[in-house]
mmCIF file of C-alpha atoms and ligand atoms in Angstrom:
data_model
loop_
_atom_site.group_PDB
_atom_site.id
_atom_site.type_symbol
_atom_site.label_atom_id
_atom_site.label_comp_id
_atom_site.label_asym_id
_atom_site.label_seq_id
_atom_site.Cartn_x
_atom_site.Cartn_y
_atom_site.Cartn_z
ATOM 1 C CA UNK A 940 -76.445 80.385 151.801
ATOM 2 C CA UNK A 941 -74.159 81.022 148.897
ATOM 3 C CA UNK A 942 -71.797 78.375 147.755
ATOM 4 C CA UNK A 943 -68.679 80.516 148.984
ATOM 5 C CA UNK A 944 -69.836 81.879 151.839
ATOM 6 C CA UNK A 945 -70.873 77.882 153.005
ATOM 7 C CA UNK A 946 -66.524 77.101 151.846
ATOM 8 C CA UNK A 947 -65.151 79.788 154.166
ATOM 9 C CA UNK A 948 -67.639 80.011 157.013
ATOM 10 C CA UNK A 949 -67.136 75.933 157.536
ATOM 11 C CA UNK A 950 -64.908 75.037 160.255
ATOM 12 C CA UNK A 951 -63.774 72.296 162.330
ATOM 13 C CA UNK A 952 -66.266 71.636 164.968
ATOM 14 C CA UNK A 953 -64.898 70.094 168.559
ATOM 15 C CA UNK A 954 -67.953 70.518 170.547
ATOM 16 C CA UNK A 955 -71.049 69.497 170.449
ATOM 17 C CA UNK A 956 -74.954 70.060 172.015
ATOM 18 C CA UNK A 957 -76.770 67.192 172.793
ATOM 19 C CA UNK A 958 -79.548 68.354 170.759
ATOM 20 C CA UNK A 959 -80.603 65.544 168.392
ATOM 21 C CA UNK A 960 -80.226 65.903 164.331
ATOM 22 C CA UNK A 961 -83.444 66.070 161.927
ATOM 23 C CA UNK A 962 -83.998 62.751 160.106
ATOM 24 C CA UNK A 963 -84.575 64.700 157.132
ATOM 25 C CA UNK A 964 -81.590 66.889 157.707
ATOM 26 C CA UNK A 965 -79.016 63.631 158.181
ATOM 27 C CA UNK A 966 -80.829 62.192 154.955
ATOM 28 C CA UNK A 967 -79.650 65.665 153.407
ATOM 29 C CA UNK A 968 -76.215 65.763 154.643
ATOM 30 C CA UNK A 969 -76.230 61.755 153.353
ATOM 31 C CA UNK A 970 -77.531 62.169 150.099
ATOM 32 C CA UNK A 971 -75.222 65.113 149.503
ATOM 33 C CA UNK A 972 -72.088 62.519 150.361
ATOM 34 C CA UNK A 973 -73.255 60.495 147.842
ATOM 35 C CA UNK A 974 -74.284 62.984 145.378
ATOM 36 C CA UNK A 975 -69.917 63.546 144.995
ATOM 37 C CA UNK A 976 -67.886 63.055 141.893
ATOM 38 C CA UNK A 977 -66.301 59.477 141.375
ATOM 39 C CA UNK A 978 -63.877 58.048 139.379
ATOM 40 C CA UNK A 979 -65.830 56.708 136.401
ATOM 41 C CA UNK A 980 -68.657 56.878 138.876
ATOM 42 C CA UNK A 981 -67.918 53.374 140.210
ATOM 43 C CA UNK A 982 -69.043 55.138 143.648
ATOM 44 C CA UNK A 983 -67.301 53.241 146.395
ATOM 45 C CA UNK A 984 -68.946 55.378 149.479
ATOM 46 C CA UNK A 985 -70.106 53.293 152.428
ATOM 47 C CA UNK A 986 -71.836 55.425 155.133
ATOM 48 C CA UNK A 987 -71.999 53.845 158.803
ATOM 49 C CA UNK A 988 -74.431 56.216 160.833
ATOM 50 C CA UNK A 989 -73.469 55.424 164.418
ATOM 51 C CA UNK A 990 -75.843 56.903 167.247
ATOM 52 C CA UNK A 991 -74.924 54.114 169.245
ATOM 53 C CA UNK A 992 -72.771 54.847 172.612
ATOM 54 C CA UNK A 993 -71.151 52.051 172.743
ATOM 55 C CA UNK A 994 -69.874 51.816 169.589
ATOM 56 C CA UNK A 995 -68.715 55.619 170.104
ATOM 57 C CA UNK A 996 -67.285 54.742 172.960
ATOM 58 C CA UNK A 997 -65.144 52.442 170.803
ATOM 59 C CA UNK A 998 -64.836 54.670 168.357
ATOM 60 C CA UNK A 999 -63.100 57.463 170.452
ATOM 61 C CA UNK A 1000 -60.734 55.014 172.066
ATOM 62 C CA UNK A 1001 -59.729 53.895 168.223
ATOM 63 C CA UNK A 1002 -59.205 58.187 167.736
ATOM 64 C CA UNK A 1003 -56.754 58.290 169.911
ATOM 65 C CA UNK A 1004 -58.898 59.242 172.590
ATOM 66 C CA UNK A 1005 -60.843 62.169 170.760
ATOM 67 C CA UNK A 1006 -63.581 62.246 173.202
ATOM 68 C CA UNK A 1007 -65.670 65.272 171.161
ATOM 69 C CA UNK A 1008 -66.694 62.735 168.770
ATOM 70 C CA UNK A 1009 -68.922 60.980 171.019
ATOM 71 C CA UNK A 1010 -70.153 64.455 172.087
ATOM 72 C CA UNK A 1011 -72.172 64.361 168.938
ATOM 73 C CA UNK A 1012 -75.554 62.907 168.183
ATOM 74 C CA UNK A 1013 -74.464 61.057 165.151
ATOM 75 C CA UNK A 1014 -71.313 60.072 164.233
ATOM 76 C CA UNK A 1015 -70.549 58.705 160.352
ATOM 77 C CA UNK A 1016 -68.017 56.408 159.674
ATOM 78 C CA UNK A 1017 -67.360 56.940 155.882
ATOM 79 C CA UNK A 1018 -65.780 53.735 154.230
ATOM 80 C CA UNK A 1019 -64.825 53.013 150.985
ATOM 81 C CA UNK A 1020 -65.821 49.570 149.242
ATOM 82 C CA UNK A 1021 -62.370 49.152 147.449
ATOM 83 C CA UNK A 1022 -63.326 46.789 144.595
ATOM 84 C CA UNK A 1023 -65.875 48.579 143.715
ATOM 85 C CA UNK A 1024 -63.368 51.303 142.258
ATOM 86 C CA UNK A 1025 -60.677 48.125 141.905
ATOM 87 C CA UNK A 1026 -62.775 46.456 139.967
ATOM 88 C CA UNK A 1027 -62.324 48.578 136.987
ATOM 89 C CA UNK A 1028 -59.221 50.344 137.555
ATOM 90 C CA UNK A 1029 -56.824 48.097 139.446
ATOM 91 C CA UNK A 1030 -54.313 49.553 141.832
ATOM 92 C CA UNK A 1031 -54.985 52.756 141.087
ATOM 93 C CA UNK A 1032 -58.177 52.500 142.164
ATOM 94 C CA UNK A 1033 -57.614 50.701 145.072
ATOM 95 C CA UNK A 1034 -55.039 52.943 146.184
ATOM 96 C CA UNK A 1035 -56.000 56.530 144.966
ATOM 97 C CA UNK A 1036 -59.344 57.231 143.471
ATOM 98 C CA UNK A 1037 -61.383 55.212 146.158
ATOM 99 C CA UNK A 1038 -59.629 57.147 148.733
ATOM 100 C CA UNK A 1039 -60.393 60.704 146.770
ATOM 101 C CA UNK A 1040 -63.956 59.603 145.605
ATOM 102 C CA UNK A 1041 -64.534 58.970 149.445
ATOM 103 C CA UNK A 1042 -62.908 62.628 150.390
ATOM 104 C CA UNK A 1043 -64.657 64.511 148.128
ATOM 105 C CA UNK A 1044 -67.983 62.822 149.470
ATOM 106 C CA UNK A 1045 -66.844 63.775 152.883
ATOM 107 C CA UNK A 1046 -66.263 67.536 151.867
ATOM 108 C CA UNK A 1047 -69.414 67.620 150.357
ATOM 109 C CA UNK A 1048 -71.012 66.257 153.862
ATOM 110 C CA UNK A 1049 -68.951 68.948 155.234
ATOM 111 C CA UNK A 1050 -70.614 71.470 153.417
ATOM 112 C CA UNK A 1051 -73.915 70.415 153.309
ATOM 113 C CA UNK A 1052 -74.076 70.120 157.398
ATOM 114 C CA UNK A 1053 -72.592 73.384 157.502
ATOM 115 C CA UNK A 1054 -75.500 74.969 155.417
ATOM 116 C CA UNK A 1055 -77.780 73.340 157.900
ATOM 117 C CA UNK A 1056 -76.430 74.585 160.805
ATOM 118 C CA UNK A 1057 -74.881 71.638 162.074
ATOM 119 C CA UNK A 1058 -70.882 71.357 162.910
ATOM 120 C CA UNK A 1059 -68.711 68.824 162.127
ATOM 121 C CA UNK A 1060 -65.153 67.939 162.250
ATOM 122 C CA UNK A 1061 -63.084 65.324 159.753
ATOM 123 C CA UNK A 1062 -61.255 62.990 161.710
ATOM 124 C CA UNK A 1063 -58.765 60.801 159.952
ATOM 125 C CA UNK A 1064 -56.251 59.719 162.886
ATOM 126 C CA UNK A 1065 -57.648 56.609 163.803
ATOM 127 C CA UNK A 1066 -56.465 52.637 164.115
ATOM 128 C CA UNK A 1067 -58.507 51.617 160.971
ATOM 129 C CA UNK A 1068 -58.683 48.083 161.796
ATOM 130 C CA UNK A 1069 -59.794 48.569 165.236
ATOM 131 C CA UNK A 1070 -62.881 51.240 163.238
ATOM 132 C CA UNK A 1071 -63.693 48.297 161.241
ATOM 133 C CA UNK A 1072 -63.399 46.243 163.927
ATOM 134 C CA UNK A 1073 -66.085 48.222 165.628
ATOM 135 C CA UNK A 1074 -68.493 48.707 162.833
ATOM 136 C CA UNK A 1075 -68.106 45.282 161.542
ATOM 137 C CA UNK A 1076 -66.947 45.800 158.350
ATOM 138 C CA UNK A 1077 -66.964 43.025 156.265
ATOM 139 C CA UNK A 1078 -63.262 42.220 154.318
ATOM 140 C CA UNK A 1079 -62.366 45.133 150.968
ATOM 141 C CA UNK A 1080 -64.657 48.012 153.302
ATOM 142 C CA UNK A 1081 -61.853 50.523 154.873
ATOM 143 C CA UNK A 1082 -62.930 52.884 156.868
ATOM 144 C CA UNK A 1083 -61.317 56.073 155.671
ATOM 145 C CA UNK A 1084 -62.947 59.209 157.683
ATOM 146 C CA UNK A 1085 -65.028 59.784 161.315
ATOM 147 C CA UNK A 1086 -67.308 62.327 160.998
ATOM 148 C CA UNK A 1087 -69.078 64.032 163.826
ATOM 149 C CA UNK A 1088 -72.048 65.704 163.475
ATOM 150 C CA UNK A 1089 -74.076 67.916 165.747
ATOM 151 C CA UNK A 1090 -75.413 71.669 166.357
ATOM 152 C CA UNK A 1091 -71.966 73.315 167.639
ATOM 153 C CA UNK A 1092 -71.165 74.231 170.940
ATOM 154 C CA UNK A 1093 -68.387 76.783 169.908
ATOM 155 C CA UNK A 1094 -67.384 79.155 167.129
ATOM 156 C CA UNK A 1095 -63.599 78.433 166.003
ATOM 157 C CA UNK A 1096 -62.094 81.260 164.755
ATOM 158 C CA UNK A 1097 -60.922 80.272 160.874
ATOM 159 C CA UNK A 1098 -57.400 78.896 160.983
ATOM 160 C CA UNK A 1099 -54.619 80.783 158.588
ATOM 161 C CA UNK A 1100 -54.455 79.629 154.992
ATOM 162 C CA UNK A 1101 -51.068 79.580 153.127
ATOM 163 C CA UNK A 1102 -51.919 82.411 150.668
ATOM 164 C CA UNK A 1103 -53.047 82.255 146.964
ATOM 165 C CA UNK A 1104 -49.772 83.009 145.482
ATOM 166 C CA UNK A 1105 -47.898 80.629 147.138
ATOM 167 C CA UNK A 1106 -49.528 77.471 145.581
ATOM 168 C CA UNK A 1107 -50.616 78.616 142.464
ATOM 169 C CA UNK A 1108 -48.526 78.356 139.686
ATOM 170 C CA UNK A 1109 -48.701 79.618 135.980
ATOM 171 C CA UNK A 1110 -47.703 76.967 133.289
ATOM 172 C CA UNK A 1111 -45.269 75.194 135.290
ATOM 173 C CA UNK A 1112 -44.196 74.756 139.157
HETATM 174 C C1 FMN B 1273 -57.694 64.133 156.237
HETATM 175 C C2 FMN B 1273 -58.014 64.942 157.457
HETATM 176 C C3 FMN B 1273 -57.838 64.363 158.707
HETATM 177 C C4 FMN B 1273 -58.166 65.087 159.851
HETATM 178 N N1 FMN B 1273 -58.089 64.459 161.069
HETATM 179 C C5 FMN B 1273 -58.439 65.147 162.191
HETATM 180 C C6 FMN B 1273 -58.455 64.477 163.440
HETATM 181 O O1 FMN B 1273 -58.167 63.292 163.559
HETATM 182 N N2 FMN B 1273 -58.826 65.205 164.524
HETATM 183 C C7 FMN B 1273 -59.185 66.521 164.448
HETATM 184 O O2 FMN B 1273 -59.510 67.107 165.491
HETATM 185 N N3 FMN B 1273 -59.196 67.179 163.270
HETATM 186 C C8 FMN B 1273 -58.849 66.515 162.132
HETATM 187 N N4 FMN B 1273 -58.907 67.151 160.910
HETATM 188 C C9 FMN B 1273 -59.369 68.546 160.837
HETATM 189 C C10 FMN B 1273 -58.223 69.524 160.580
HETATM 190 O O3 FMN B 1273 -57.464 69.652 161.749
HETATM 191 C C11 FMN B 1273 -58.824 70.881 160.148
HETATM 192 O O4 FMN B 1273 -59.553 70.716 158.963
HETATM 193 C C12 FMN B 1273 -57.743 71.939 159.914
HETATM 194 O O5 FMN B 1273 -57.094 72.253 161.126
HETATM 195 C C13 FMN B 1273 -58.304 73.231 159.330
HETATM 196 O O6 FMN B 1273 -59.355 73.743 160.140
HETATM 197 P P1 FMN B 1273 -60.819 73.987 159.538
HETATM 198 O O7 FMN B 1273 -61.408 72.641 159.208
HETATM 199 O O8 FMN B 1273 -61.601 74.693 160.636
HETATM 200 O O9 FMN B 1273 -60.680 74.828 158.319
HETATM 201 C C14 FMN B 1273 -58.602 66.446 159.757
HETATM 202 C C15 FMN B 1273 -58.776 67.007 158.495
HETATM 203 C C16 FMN B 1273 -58.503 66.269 157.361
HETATM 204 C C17 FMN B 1273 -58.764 66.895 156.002
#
């Protein structure tokens, strides 16, 4: 699939078969996570690959109840390991890049589940401490995105886009 045809045909995925995911497929959809830009490639991506039902359980009561995210086979927990950017670029890091560096490794897991037929959905609203609770995460991991993965069970219709010409701007806002 091309490249643009794999950014508009994604969508956000709310149900799921049971149908299990290929090992080699999940190490694809992985590896493309970590394969993402990062500030001064300090790479503070943590991935949490959660198949088990308890801890999805958990997981959807900490999602405000989303109960399609334990509908899927696997369920990632993307964290970012905040000194690893903080390290080297202080607040900054702390507070911005590790949190973009971990969102564009989530788009590009996105993406590369997409191209193998699997659906997914980004799920942000969540009780973070009661994620890392859940996963254990040890003290400077945050949990920053739940993502879902799993052959789809329905074919959402592409939600409107503010147009083009509304956001772009020549030279200056
Ligand atoms: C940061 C972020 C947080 C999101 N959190 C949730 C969420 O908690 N639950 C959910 O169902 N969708 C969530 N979404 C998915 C959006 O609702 C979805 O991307 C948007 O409606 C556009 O639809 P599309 O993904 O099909 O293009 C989130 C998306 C982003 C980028």
């Amino acid at each position: 699939m091309d490249v643009f045809d794999v950014i508009k045909g994604r969508r956000s995925v709310r149900r799921f078969k049971p149908d299990p995911i290929e090992e080699s497929d999940l190490e694809k959809i992985l590896d493309a996570g970590r394969n993402a830009p990062s500030a001064g490639n300090c790479q503070p991506l943590e991935l949490i690959v959660v198949r088990n039902e308890k801890i999805k359980r958990q997981l959807v009561k900490s999602a405000l109840g989303q109960s399609f995210l334990a509908e899927a086979p696997v369920v990632v927990v993307v964290c970012a390991n905040v000194s690893r950017t903080s390290n080297r670029y202080g607040k900054r890091g702390a507070e911005l890049y590790c949190i973009q560096d971990t969102a564009a490794a989530i788009q590009n897991m996105l993406l590369a589940a997409y191209a193998l037929g699997y659906g997914t959905c980004w799920v942000g609203a969540f009780d973070e401490e009661a994620v890392a609770k859940s996963i254990k995460a040890p003290e400077g991991i945050r949990p920053v995105g739940i993502i879902p993965i799993g052959r789809p069970a329905e074919k959402p219709k592409a939600p409107p886009r503010i147009s083009l010409n509304e956001i772009v701007h020549e030279n200056t806002f």
